[in-house]
Amino acid sequence: MPYTPHTEDDVKEMLRRIGAERLEDLWKAVPERIRLKRPLDLPPSLGEAELMRAVKKLAAENTDAGRAACFLGGGTYHHYIPPAIDQLISRAEFYTAYTPYQPEISQGTLQAIFEFQTMVCELTGMGTANASMYDGAEATAEAVLMAERLRPKNQAGAVVLAGALNPLYRMTVNTYLKHCGRPLVTADHDLTGALDLAALKKTATGALCVVVQHPNYFGCLENMEDVAAVCHEAGALLIVVVTEALSLAMLEPPGSFGAAIVAGEGQSLGIPMGYGGPHLGLFACREDDVRKMPGRLAGETVDADGRRGFVLTLATREQHIRRAKATSNICTNQGLLALAATIYLSLMGPRGLAQTAAVNRGRSEYLKQKLQEQGAGRPVFSAPTFNEFALDIGRPPGPVLRAMRQRGWLAGIPLGRDYPALKNAVLITVTEMLARDDLDAYARVLADLLSGNECGQGTDYEW
Amino acid sequence: MTWDEPLIFERSRKGRPGLRASRPDVEDKLAGTGLPAGLARKNAPRLPEVTERDAVQHFTRLSTWNFGLDHGFYPLGSCTMKYNPKINEALAALPGLRDLHPAQSPESVPGALRLMLELKKMLEEISGMAHVCLQPAAGAQGELTGMLMVRAYHEARGGARKVVLIPDTAHGTNPASSALAGYEVKEIPTAKNGVLEAATVRENLSEDVAALMMTNPNTLGLFETNVAEIADALHEAGALLYCDGANLNAIMGITRPGDMGVDVIQLNLHKTFSTPHGGGGPGAGPVGVCDQLAPFLPAPVLAEADGRPVLQWERPLSIGKVTAYYGHFLIMVRAYAYLLSLGPEGVRRAAALAVLNANYIRACLKDTYHLPHPDRCMHEVVFSDKGLPNGVITMDVAKRLMDYGFHPPTIYFPLVVHGSLMIEPTETESRETLDRFIAALTAIAAEAASDPDAVKGAPCSTPLSRLDEVRAARKPVLRYRFPGDAGE
């Protein structure tokens, strides 16, 4: 039997010690009425080699980003992952350890969390960051819940969500907030692709908070100073969402614009795409608000001999102490991935990160130009972008995207399902994983497909 | 060897080169095009400037301060710290699974969808639930998802109701999740024999009660023998039975929550299904529901059409989403491989031996430590510090266990036991390990009588001695202060 050491002798001796006759006696307490009276209907046990073979077969059926050039973004990004990260997080001391509730034998994890918290503060320009949330979507929902705790007197104010907030994040906020009795209002973007400030002014009055993604779902940069001014004027808390953490190396951070809370996705920082999970929720707020913050926190202290060490702290906010009155129910979070991000940021350093961000933006701008030169569509929006942009190809993109996939390109995300006005547009993302040759070839192939008649008709989402 | 390794920021030196980042090509000139001055970063984030060698050395040294499951016995109650098979790690690293973007067309990832579908079916079979959703990122999020579906179910029938009943032995996430789902929590008492009585539940039932959240086996390590009667009582009153599935390891193949009358349950892949704890995640908390709750499942729902896995987004009654995509896919890969390794006999055997191991510890220590429920247990056993001499308490015992080379058990939970020590050995531990652990606890009990300072001053063989948690909370320092920063 896999992974259990018990021999027949072991079982016999242990049963004798317990005073039981058979293993079955140990389940005396389970009433007959609810006993399972047949074996479990599960696939038979596989030997190791057979298991490898079976799962490798499943893996081989998928078109991964090594086999097809990946131009997909929209919240999850294909970036370079330095091999040192995998080797370090594969150390059993890190990945087989539990949550560091016993600090004396968990200083590795705890110090790494403290370093992570510091780095998230530096990236976001905020005073305090926690040890991680599940992902950017849940972090956003929890940010809104924290806003409620920051403004207990504002019982009925709306939650304003930018229309250009990632649609999946919007769904998640909706799920978490639906029963809270607050209106969830959308503040749309204008023709440039950034928030319509006039519309924002109207909805922000009396609102609890405004949730803005920057760069937004279309890759567009928001006019952050103006957005912040509108929020401040309206007395609404500004929550900034960052789904592409790399952008923080190049853009003025949300803290500089007076954000109350930053909710983000850290997957770009040394974490694989993994078909969407696990990812890494980032959560940062102002120092003064720390007691209203969800999630774990590592803090500095000393041991009995005066040596510096780290412990989980301010646990009175959390579920295991405060229970129904906790700031959140979160327990297990994304510890190992917070470590991965900490290692990534240590390996890259400020210059490496800034250079990578510049390469991302530079290549994205290059592709934008190339596509227009080749007659392969036009950017939808005029606002500056970071490493992704919406491209109008003049027709529903499904068949074109399928044709490109068959040629080895994961070419883009159709926008029509979430934004009916953009039914002819795709979201295209460029990272340092795509070389100039890839970009030239992509533009050529897309142009060819758009000018020819190869692609049939079809609905948007079968790509 | 011991290290006095500073913070990575303290190792940083201006100008030290990091990784060779991608070289800009001709597009370099385009990097700043049209970037408004007000949006360009003025001051670089103060990330450490260290060489790869320094970074690797730093984290390697940090790792040596951790006690991992691979080092030794880790009997944390209700955490199910069973061995993390290495083949599962290798499979989760396959590029064909790892390097997939969640927005790829389903046609391009048939293997990934097939794996998820197969895992879903296996979890449905083990739990006896009609439909499993893999989306929640952890147990607590699975609980919230379940409770939001409970809410949606009641709302569809005319009103969400107000209250969730929760036994006094419940894990803190249970009331926290209920509160997050908009419910008031009413705590109900466990009987003196350690289980919930149907009569107690009935006394507390009303039209306001939406559900009862129970854990089975419960956190005292006892099987909730009245579960079927309790389910009946709840259903008669129009309420639902939520089961916290954290302790599923005790009953796999013996009984199934679905057969007990449970309407909704969350499973923990990082407990029962062997995926690693990672120092605090990532885990995964799939949620299983009965047919009546199926319309409310998060979207997309994984289903089968013409023998092919499909993602169904059109779910008008769905509660929506709890994470951005489909759940922790790379964690699912590990759980899937684990279940294929065990097969049906292996799964049942794992439960049997988990219960055997816990009972062995119970039998061997029942005369040494106070046992609130001495006669039986399932996969975990709860002792108390009642009667320990010289003012030695559970905290001291836990810290002293470190000096004997063991990770302490769960302490001070459940709250209903004084100074509780919740020990869950799991089935992957050998008799010799259990004997050594029993010997250590026996020695510590003796030390409490003859040399209490050794216990109260523990640990003494760890990188740091007992840490001052009070000080950490009083004036929290939650980030490194660079020289010259305010508050430094």
JSON list of N, CA and C in Angstrom, two decimals, chain A residues 6 34 36 38 41 46 62 65 76 91 95 97 102 104 109 115 122 175 248 252 274-275 301 308 329 333 347 351 361 363 402 405 463, chain B residues 10 19 27 31 33 39 41 46 49 58 63 66 86 98-101 103 107 111 125 177 254-255 278-280 319 321 340 357 399 468:
[
{"chain": "A", "resi": 6, "resn": "HIS", "atom": "N", "xyz": [2.97, 0.21, 7.52]},
{"chain": "A", "resi": 6, "resn": "HIS", "atom": "CA", "xyz": [2.56, -0.85, 8.44]},
{"chain": "A", "resi": 6, "resn": "HIS", "atom": "C", "xyz": [2.65, -2.25, 7.84]},
{"chain": "A", "resi": 34, "resn": "ILE", "atom": "N", "xyz": [-25.10, 4.36, 7.99]},
{"chain": "A", "resi": 34, "resn": "ILE", "atom": "CA", "xyz": [-24.39, 5.22, 7.06]},
{"chain": "A", "resi": 34, "resn": "ILE", "atom": "C", "xyz": [-23.08, 4.61, 6.56]},
{"chain": "A", "resi": 36, "resn": "LEU", "atom": "N", "xyz": [-20.56, 2.64, 4.23]},
{"chain": "A", "resi": 36, "resn": "LEU", "atom": "CA", "xyz": [-20.46, 2.33, 2.81]},
{"chain": "A", "resi": 36, "resn": "LEU", "atom": "C", "xyz": [-20.31, 0.82, 2.68]},
{"chain": "A", "resi": 38, "resn": "ARG", "atom": "N", "xyz": [-19.83, -1.07, -0.03]},
{"chain": "A", "resi": 38, "resn": "ARG", "atom": "CA", "xyz": [-19.16, -1.53, -1.25]},
{"chain": "A", "resi": 38, "resn": "ARG", "atom": "C", "xyz": [-17.82, -0.83, -1.32]},
{"chain": "A", "resi": 41, "resn": "ASP", "atom": "N", "xyz": [-15.62, 3.29, -5.85]},
{"chain": "A", "resi": 41, "resn": "ASP", "atom": "CA", "xyz": [-15.51, 3.13, -7.29]},
{"chain": "A", "resi": 41, "resn": "ASP", "atom": "C", "xyz": [-14.50, 4.16, -7.81]},
{"chain": "A", "resi": 46, "resn": "LEU", "atom": "N", "xyz": [-2.09, 2.73, -9.63]},
{"chain": "A", "resi": 46, "resn": "LEU", "atom": "CA", "xyz": [-1.06, 2.61, -10.66]},
{"chain": "A", "resi": 46, "resn": "LEU", "atom": "C", "xyz": [0.32, 2.58, -10.03]},
{"chain": "A", "resi": 62, "resn": "ASN", "atom": "N", "xyz": [-1.96, 18.99, -24.24]},
{"chain": "A", "resi": 62, "resn": "ASN", "atom": "CA", "xyz": [-2.19, 20.42, -24.09]},
{"chain": "A", "resi": 62, "resn": "ASN", "atom": "C", "xyz": [-1.18, 21.23, -24.88]},
{"chain": "A", "resi": 65, "resn": "ALA", "atom": "N", "xyz": [2.78, 26.93, -23.42]},
{"chain": "A", "resi": 65, "resn": "ALA", "atom": "CA", "xyz": [3.46, 28.12, -23.92]},
{"chain": "A", "resi": 65, "resn": "ALA", "atom": "C", "xyz": [4.87, 27.82, -24.43]},
{"chain": "A", "resi": 76, "resn": "THR", "atom": "N", "xyz": [-3.17, 36.95, -16.03]},
{"chain": "A", "resi": 76, "resn": "THR", "atom": "CA", "xyz": [-2.13, 35.92, -15.83]},
{"chain": "A", "resi": 76, "resn": "THR", "atom": "C", "xyz": [-1.13, 36.12, -16.95]},
{"chain": "A", "resi": 91, "resn": "ARG", "atom": "N", "xyz": [13.08, 22.95, -1.70]},
{"chain": "A", "resi": 91, "resn": "ARG", "atom": "CA", "xyz": [13.71, 22.48, -0.48]},
{"chain": "A", "resi": 91, "resn": "ARG", "atom": "C", "xyz": [12.60, 22.08, 0.49]},
{"chain": "A", "resi": 95, "resn": "TYR", "atom": "N", "xyz": [8.84, 23.71, 1.49]},
{"chain": "A", "resi": 95, "resn": "TYR", "atom": "CA", "xyz": [7.53, 23.34, 0.95]},
{"chain": "A", "resi": 95, "resn": "TYR", "atom": "C", "xyz": [6.79, 22.30, 1.75]},
{"chain": "A", "resi": 97, "resn": "ALA", "atom": "N", "xyz": [6.80, 22.31, 5.10]},
{"chain": "A", "resi": 97, "resn": "ALA", "atom": "CA", "xyz": [6.53, 22.88, 6.43]},
{"chain": "A", "resi": 97, "resn": "ALA", "atom": "C", "xyz": [5.10, 23.37, 6.51]},
{"chain": "A", "resi": 102, "resn": "GLN", "atom": "N", "xyz": [4.60, 27.80, 15.13]},
{"chain": "A", "resi": 102, "resn": "GLN", "atom": "CA", "xyz": [5.65, 27.54, 16.13]},
{"chain": "A", "resi": 102, "resn": "GLN", "atom": "C", "xyz": [6.91, 28.25, 15.65]},
{"chain": "A", "resi": 104, "resn": "GLU", "atom": "N", "xyz": [9.80, 29.15, 16.74]},
{"chain": "A", "resi": 104, "resn": "GLU", "atom": "CA", "xyz": [11.18, 28.75, 17.02]},
{"chain": "A", "resi": 104, "resn": "GLU", "atom": "C", "xyz": [11.71, 27.78, 15.97]},
{"chain": "A", "resi": 109, "resn": "THR", "atom": "N", "xyz": [10.67, 30.42, 7.19]},
{"chain": "A", "resi": 109, "resn": "THR", "atom": "CA", "xyz": [9.42, 30.90, 6.60]},
{"chain": "A", "resi": 109, "resn": "THR", "atom": "C", "xyz": [9.09, 32.30, 7.09]},
{"chain": "A", "resi": 115, "resn": "GLU", "atom": "N", "xyz": [10.33, 39.66, 4.70]},
{"chain": "A", "resi": 115, "resn": "GLU", "atom": "CA", "xyz": [10.99, 40.25, 3.53]},
{"chain": "A", "resi": 115, "resn": "GLU", "atom": "C", "xyz": [9.97, 40.49, 2.42]},
{"chain": "A", "resi": 122, "resn": "GLU", "atom": "N", "xyz": [7.32, 48.20, -0.88]},
{"chain": "A", "resi": 122, "resn": "GLU", "atom": "CA", "xyz": [8.17, 48.97, -1.78]},
{"chain": "A", "resi": 122, "resn": "GLU", "atom": "C", "xyz": [7.57, 49.06, -3.18]},
{"chain": "A", "resi": 175, "resn": "THR", "atom": "N", "xyz": [-19.71, 38.37, -6.03]},
{"chain": "A", "resi": 175, "resn": "THR", "atom": "CA", "xyz": [-20.02, 37.18, -5.22]},
{"chain": "A", "resi": 175, "resn": "THR", "atom": "C", "xyz": [-19.81, 37.44, -3.74]},
{"chain": "A", "resi": 248, "resn": "LEU", "atom": "N", "xyz": [4.62, 47.66, -11.82]},
{"chain": "A", "resi": 248, "resn": "LEU", "atom": "CA", "xyz": [5.00, 48.50, -10.68]},
{"chain": "A", "resi": 248, "resn": "LEU", "atom": "C", "xyz": [6.47, 48.92, -10.73]},
{"chain": "A", "resi": 252, "resn": "GLU", "atom": "N", "xyz": [4.55, 54.87, -11.50]},
{"chain": "A", "resi": 252, "resn": "GLU", "atom": "CA", "xyz": [4.46, 55.45, -10.17]},
{"chain": "A", "resi": 252, "resn": "GLU", "atom": "C", "xyz": [3.45, 54.62, -9.38]},
{"chain": "A", "resi": 274, "resn": "GLY", "atom": "N", "xyz": [0.26, 27.99, -14.70]},
{"chain": "A", "resi": 274, "resn": "GLY", "atom": "CA", "xyz": [-0.47, 26.90, -14.04]},
{"chain": "A", "resi": 274, "resn": "GLY", "atom": "C", "xyz": [-1.94, 26.77, -14.36]},
{"chain": "A", "resi": 275, "resn": "TYR", "atom": "N", "xyz": [-2.33, 27.13, -15.58]},
{"chain": "A", "resi": 275, "resn": "TYR", "atom": "CA", "xyz": [-3.74, 27.09, -15.98]},
{"chain": "A", "resi": 275, "resn": "TYR", "atom": "C", "xyz": [-4.59, 27.86, -14.96]},
{"chain": "A", "resi": 301, "resn": "THR", "atom": "N", "xyz": [10.37, 40.64, 16.40]},
{"chain": "A", "resi": 301, "resn": "THR", "atom": "CA", "xyz": [10.42, 40.63, 17.86]},
{"chain": "A", "resi": 301, "resn": "THR", "atom": "C", "xyz": [11.79, 40.10, 18.30]},
{"chain": "A", "resi": 308, "resn": "ARG", "atom": "N", "xyz": [17.09, 38.86, 17.51]},
{"chain": "A", "resi": 308, "resn": "ARG", "atom": "CA", "xyz": [15.98, 39.22, 16.63]},
{"chain": "A", "resi": 308, "resn": "ARG", "atom": "C", "xyz": [15.37, 37.98, 16.01]},
{"chain": "A", "resi": 329, "resn": "ASN", "atom": "N", "xyz": [-11.96, 35.24, 6.82]},
{"chain": "A", "resi": 329, "resn": "ASN", "atom": "CA", "xyz": [-11.91, 33.84, 7.24]},
{"chain": "A", "resi": 329, "resn": "ASN", "atom": "C", "xyz": [-10.63, 33.15, 6.77]},
{"chain": "A", "resi": 333, "resn": "ASN", "atom": "N", "xyz": [-2.95, 30.45, 3.07]},
{"chain": "A", "resi": 333, "resn": "ASN", "atom": "CA", "xyz": [-2.94, 31.44, 2.00]},
{"chain": "A", "resi": 333, "resn": "ASN", "atom": "C", "xyz": [-2.04, 30.95, 0.87]},
{"chain": "A", "resi": 347, "resn": "LEU", "atom": "N", "xyz": [16.44, 38.13, -6.80]},
{"chain": "A", "resi": 347, "resn": "LEU", "atom": "CA", "xyz": [17.30, 37.78, -7.93]},
{"chain": "A", "resi": 347, "resn": "LEU", "atom": "C", "xyz": [17.33, 38.93, -8.95]},
{"chain": "A", "resi": 351, "resn": "ARG", "atom": "N", "xyz": [17.12, 47.04, -10.74]},
{"chain": "A", "resi": 351, "resn": "ARG", "atom": "CA", "xyz": [17.50, 47.33, -12.13]},
{"chain": "A", "resi": 351, "resn": "ARG", "atom": "C", "xyz": [16.98, 46.24, -13.06]},
{"chain": "A", "resi": 361, "resn": "ARG", "atom": "N", "xyz": [7.25, 46.66, -22.17]},
{"chain": "A", "resi": 361, "resn": "ARG", "atom": "CA", "xyz": [6.55, 47.79, -22.78]},
{"chain": "A", "resi": 361, "resn": "ARG", "atom": "C", "xyz": [7.07, 48.08, -24.17]},
{"chain": "A", "resi": 363, "resn": "ARG", "atom": "N", "xyz": [8.52, 46.10, -26.35]},
{"chain": "A", "resi": 363, "resn": "ARG", "atom": "CA", "xyz": [8.10, 45.11, -27.34]},
{"chain": "A", "resi": 363, "resn": "ARG", "atom": "C", "xyz": [6.62, 45.20, -27.64]},
{"chain": "A", "resi": 402, "resn": "ARG", "atom": "N", "xyz": [-8.58, 30.82, -33.94]},
{"chain": "A", "resi": 402, "resn": "ARG", "atom": "CA", "xyz": [-8.43, 29.37, -34.10]},
{"chain": "A", "resi": 402, "resn": "ARG", "atom": "C", "xyz": [-7.40, 29.06, -35.18]},
{"chain": "A", "resi": 405, "resn": "ARG", "atom": "N", "xyz": [-4.07, 29.59, -33.79]},
{"chain": "A", "resi": 405, "resn": "ARG", "atom": "CA", "xyz": [-3.67, 28.54, -32.87]},
{"chain": "A", "resi": 405, "resn": "ARG", "atom": "C", "xyz": [-3.16, 27.33, -33.64]},
{"chain": "A", "resi": 463, "resn": "TRP", "atom": "N", "xyz": [-12.25, 29.44, -29.88]},
{"chain": "A", "resi": 463, "resn": "TRP", "atom": "CA", "xyz": [-10.98, 29.73, -30.53]},
{"chain": "A", "resi": 463, "resn": "TRP", "atom": "C", "xyz": [-9.97, 28.65, -30.13]},
{"chain": "B", "resi": 10, "resn": "GLU", "atom": "N", "xyz": [19.68, 43.72, 4.32]},
{"chain": "B", "resi": 10, "resn": "GLU", "atom": "CA", "xyz": [20.93, 44.01, 5.03]},
{"chain": "B", "resi": 10, "resn": "GLU", "atom": "C", "xyz": [22.13, 43.43, 4.30]},
{"chain": "B", "resi": 19, "resn": "LEU", "atom": "N", "xyz": [20.26, 39.17, -11.58]},
{"chain": "B", "resi": 19, "resn": "LEU", "atom": "CA", "xyz": [20.09, 38.28, -12.74]},
{"chain": "B", "resi": 19, "resn": "LEU", "atom": "C", "xyz": [20.27, 39.07, -14.03]},
{"chain": "B", "resi": 27, "resn": "GLU", "atom": "N", "xyz": [13.60, 47.81, -29.85]},
{"chain": "B", "resi": 27, "resn": "GLU", "atom": "CA", "xyz": [12.37, 48.32, -29.24]},
{"chain": "B", "resi": 27, "resn": "GLU", "atom": "C", "xyz": [12.63, 49.09, -27.96]},
{"chain": "B", "resi": 31, "resn": "ALA", "atom": "N", "xyz": [10.25, 51.95, -25.23]},
{"chain": "B", "resi": 31, "resn": "ALA", "atom": "CA", "xyz": [9.78, 51.62, -23.88]},
{"chain": "B", "resi": 31, "resn": "ALA", "atom": "C", "xyz": [9.13, 52.81, -23.19]},
{"chain": "B", "resi": 33, "resn": "THR", "atom": "N", "xyz": [7.78, 55.46, -24.86]},
{"chain": "B", "resi": 33, "resn": "THR", "atom": "CA", "xyz": [6.91, 56.22, -25.77]},
{"chain": "B", "resi": 33, "resn": "THR", "atom": "C", "xyz": [5.59, 56.55, -25.13]},
{"chain": "B", "resi": 39, "resn": "LEU", "atom": "N", "xyz": [3.00, 59.55, -14.64]},
{"chain": "B", "resi": 39, "resn": "LEU", "atom": "CA", "xyz": [2.76, 58.15, -14.35]},
{"chain": "B", "resi": 39, "resn": "LEU", "atom": "C", "xyz": [4.05, 57.32, -14.29]},
{"chain": "B", "resi": 41, "resn": "ARG", "atom": "N", "xyz": [7.53, 55.98, -12.96]},
{"chain": "B", "resi": 41, "resn": "ARG", "atom": "CA", "xyz": [8.04, 55.80, -11.60]},
{"chain": "B", "resi": 41, "resn": "ARG", "atom": "C", "xyz": [9.20, 56.74, -11.32]},
{"chain": "B", "resi": 46, "resn": "ARG", "atom": "N", "xyz": [12.90, 49.85, -3.42]},
{"chain": "B", "resi": 46, "resn": "ARG", "atom": "CA", "xyz": [14.17, 49.51, -2.79]},
{"chain": "B", "resi": 46, "resn": "ARG", "atom": "C", "xyz": [14.26, 48.00, -2.59]},
{"chain": "B", "resi": 49, "resn": "GLU", "atom": "N", "xyz": [19.87, 44.60, -3.77]},
{"chain": "B", "resi": 49, "resn": "GLU", "atom": "CA", "xyz": [20.85, 44.46, -4.85]},
{"chain": "B", "resi": 49, "resn": "GLU", "atom": "C", "xyz": [21.86, 43.41, -4.37]},
{"chain": "B", "resi": 58, "resn": "HIS", "atom": "N", "xyz": [21.35, 33.14, 0.83]},
{"chain": "B", "resi": 58, "resn": "HIS", "atom": "CA", "xyz": [20.42, 33.69, 1.81]},
{"chain": "B", "resi": 58, "resn": "HIS", "atom": "C", "xyz": [19.24, 32.75, 2.05]},
{"chain": "B", "resi": 63, "resn": "SER", "atom": "N", "xyz": [16.28, 28.41, 4.93]},
{"chain": "B", "resi": 63, "resn": "SER", "atom": "CA", "xyz": [15.57, 27.13, 4.93]},
{"chain": "B", "resi": 63, "resn": "SER", "atom": "C", "xyz": [16.06, 26.24, 6.08]},
{"chain": "B", "resi": 66, "resn": "ASN", "atom": "N", "xyz": [14.05, 25.98, 9.33]},
{"chain": "B", "resi": 66, "resn": "ASN", "atom": "CA", "xyz": [12.69, 25.42, 9.34]},
{"chain": "B", "resi": 66, "resn": "ASN", "atom": "C", "xyz": [12.69, 23.94, 9.66]},
{"chain": "B", "resi": 86, "resn": "LYS", "atom": "N", "xyz": [6.84, 12.54, -3.80]},
{"chain": "B", "resi": 86, "resn": "LYS", "atom": "CA", "xyz": [7.68, 13.35, -4.69]},
{"chain": "B", "resi": 86, "resn": "LYS", "atom": "C", "xyz": [7.28, 13.21, -6.15]},
{"chain": "B", "resi": 98, "resn": "ARG", "atom": "N", "xyz": [2.09, 22.97, -16.50]},
{"chain": "B", "resi": 98, "resn": "ARG", "atom": "CA", "xyz": [2.52, 24.17, -15.80]},
{"chain": "B", "resi": 98, "resn": "ARG", "atom": "C", "xyz": [2.38, 25.44, -16.64]},
{"chain": "B", "resi": 99, "resn": "ASP", "atom": "N", "xyz": [2.71, 25.30, -17.93]},
{"chain": "B", "resi": 99, "resn": "ASP", "atom": "CA", "xyz": [2.80, 26.49, -18.78]},
{"chain": "B", "resi": 99, "resn": "ASP", "atom": "C", "xyz": [1.55, 26.68, -19.62]},
{"chain": "B", "resi": 100, "resn": "LEU", "atom": "N", "xyz": [0.40, 26.53, -18.97]},
{"chain": "B", "resi": 100, "resn": "LEU", "atom": "CA", "xyz": [-0.88, 26.74, -19.64]},
{"chain": "B", "resi": 100, "resn": "LEU", "atom": "C", "xyz": [-1.50, 28.02, -19.14]},
{"chain": "B", "resi": 101, "resn": "HIS", "atom": "N", "xyz": [-2.01, 28.84, -20.06]},
{"chain": "B", "resi": 101, "resn": "HIS", "atom": "CA", "xyz": [-2.68, 30.08, -19.68]},
{"chain": "B", "resi": 101, "resn": "HIS", "atom": "C", "xyz": [-4.17, 29.79, -19.48]},
{"chain": "B", "resi": 103, "resn": "ALA", "atom": "N", "xyz": [-6.76, 31.44, -19.99]},
{"chain": "B", "resi": 103, "resn": "ALA", "atom": "CA", "xyz": [-7.69, 31.94, -21.01]},
{"chain": "B", "resi": 103, "resn": "ALA", "atom": "C", "xyz": [-7.52, 31.22, -22.34]},
{"chain": "B", "resi": 107, "resn": "GLU", "atom": "N", "xyz": [-10.30, 23.98, -26.26]},
{"chain": "B", "resi": 107, "resn": "GLU", "atom": "CA", "xyz": [-9.85, 23.01, -27.28]},
{"chain": "B", "resi": 107, "resn": "GLU", "atom": "C", "xyz": [-8.35, 22.78, -27.21]},
{"chain": "B", "resi": 111, "resn": "GLY", "atom": "N", "xyz": [-6.24, 17.85, -22.11]},
{"chain": "B", "resi": 111, "resn": "GLY", "atom": "CA", "xyz": [-5.64, 17.05, -21.04]},
{"chain": "B", "resi": 111, "resn": "GLY", "atom": "C", "xyz": [-5.86, 17.66, -19.67]},
{"chain": "B", "resi": 125, "resn": "GLU", "atom": "N", "xyz": [-17.00, 10.61, -5.60]},
{"chain": "B", "resi": 125, "resn": "GLU", "atom": "CA", "xyz": [-17.15, 9.23, -5.14]},
{"chain": "B", "resi": 125, "resn": "GLU", "atom": "C", "xyz": [-16.74, 9.09, -3.68]},
{"chain": "B", "resi": 177, "resn": "SER", "atom": "N", "xyz": [-16.41, 32.15, 8.26]},
{"chain": "B", "resi": 177, "resn": "SER", "atom": "CA", "xyz": [-17.00, 31.99, 6.93]},
{"chain": "B", "resi": 177, "resn": "SER", "atom": "C", "xyz": [-18.49, 32.28, 6.96]},
{"chain": "B", "resi": 254, "resn": "ILE", "atom": "N", "xyz": [-15.11, 4.24, 4.36]},
{"chain": "B", "resi": 254, "resn": "ILE", "atom": "CA", "xyz": [-15.90, 3.64, 5.46]},
{"chain": "B", "resi": 254, "resn": "ILE", "atom": "C", "xyz": [-17.31, 4.21, 5.45]},
{"chain": "B", "resi": 255, "resn": "THR", "atom": "N", "xyz": [-17.37, 5.52, 5.41]},
{"chain": "B", "resi": 255, "resn": "THR", "atom": "CA", "xyz": [-18.64, 6.20, 5.31]},
{"chain": "B", "resi": 255, "resn": "THR", "atom": "C", "xyz": [-18.42, 7.47, 4.50]},
{"chain": "B", "resi": 278, "resn": "GLY", "atom": "N", "xyz": [3.43, 23.91, 2.13]},
{"chain": "B", "resi": 278, "resn": "GLY", "atom": "CA", "xyz": [4.11, 25.09, 1.58]},
{"chain": "B", "resi": 278, "resn": "GLY", "atom": "C", "xyz": [4.46, 26.19, 2.58]},
{"chain": "B", "resi": 279, "resn": "GLY", "atom": "N", "xyz": [4.42, 25.89, 3.87]},
{"chain": "B", "resi": 279, "resn": "GLY", "atom": "CA", "xyz": [4.71, 26.95, 4.83]},
{"chain": "B", "resi": 279, "resn": "GLY", "atom": "C", "xyz": [3.55, 27.91, 4.99]},
{"chain": "B", "resi": 280, "resn": "GLY", "atom": "N", "xyz": [2.37, 27.50, 4.57]},
{"chain": "B", "resi": 280, "resn": "GLY", "atom": "CA", "xyz": [1.19, 28.36, 4.68]},
{"chain": "B", "resi": 280, "resn": "GLY", "atom": "C", "xyz": [0.47, 28.47, 3.35]},
{"chain": "B", "resi": 319, "resn": "ILE", "atom": "N", "xyz": [-23.62, 31.45, -7.87]},
{"chain": "B", "resi": 319, "resn": "ILE", "atom": "CA", "xyz": [-23.22, 32.51, -6.95]},
{"chain": "B", "resi": 319, "resn": "ILE", "atom": "C", "xyz": [-22.12, 33.39, -7.55]},
{"chain": "B", "resi": 321, "resn": "LYS", "atom": "N", "xyz": [-18.16, 33.83, -8.75]},
{"chain": "B", "resi": 321, "resn": "LYS", "atom": "CA", "xyz": [-16.80, 33.31, -8.68]},
{"chain": "B", "resi": 321, "resn": "LYS", "atom": "C", "xyz": [-16.19, 33.60, -7.32]},
{"chain": "B", "resi": 340, "resn": "LEU", "atom": "N", "xyz": [-4.61, 8.33, -7.86]},
{"chain": "B", "resi": 340, "resn": "LEU", "atom": "CA", "xyz": [-4.26, 7.25, -8.79]},
{"chain": "B", "resi": 340, "resn": "LEU", "atom": "C", "xyz": [-3.19, 6.34, -8.19]},
{"chain": "B", "resi": 357, "resn": "ASN", "atom": "N", "xyz": [-3.17, 4.46, 14.02]},
{"chain": "B", "resi": 357, "resn": "ASN", "atom": "CA", "xyz": [-2.05, 5.21, 14.59]},
{"chain": "B", "resi": 357, "resn": "ASN", "atom": "C", "xyz": [-2.51, 6.12, 15.73]},
{"chain": "B", "resi": 399, "resn": "LYS", "atom": "N", "xyz": [6.73, 23.26, 23.41]},
{"chain": "B", "resi": 399, "resn": "LYS", "atom": "CA", "xyz": [8.07, 23.78, 23.13]},
{"chain": "B", "resi": 399, "resn": "LYS", "atom": "C", "xyz": [9.15, 22.75, 23.47]},
{"chain": "B", "resi": 468, "resn": "ASP", "atom": "N", "xyz": [9.06, 36.39, 21.87]},
{"chain": "B", "resi": 468, "resn": "ASP", "atom": "CA", "xyz": [8.15, 37.27, 22.59]},
{"chain": "B", "resi": 468, "resn": "ASP", "atom": "C", "xyz": [7.03, 37.74, 21.68]}
]
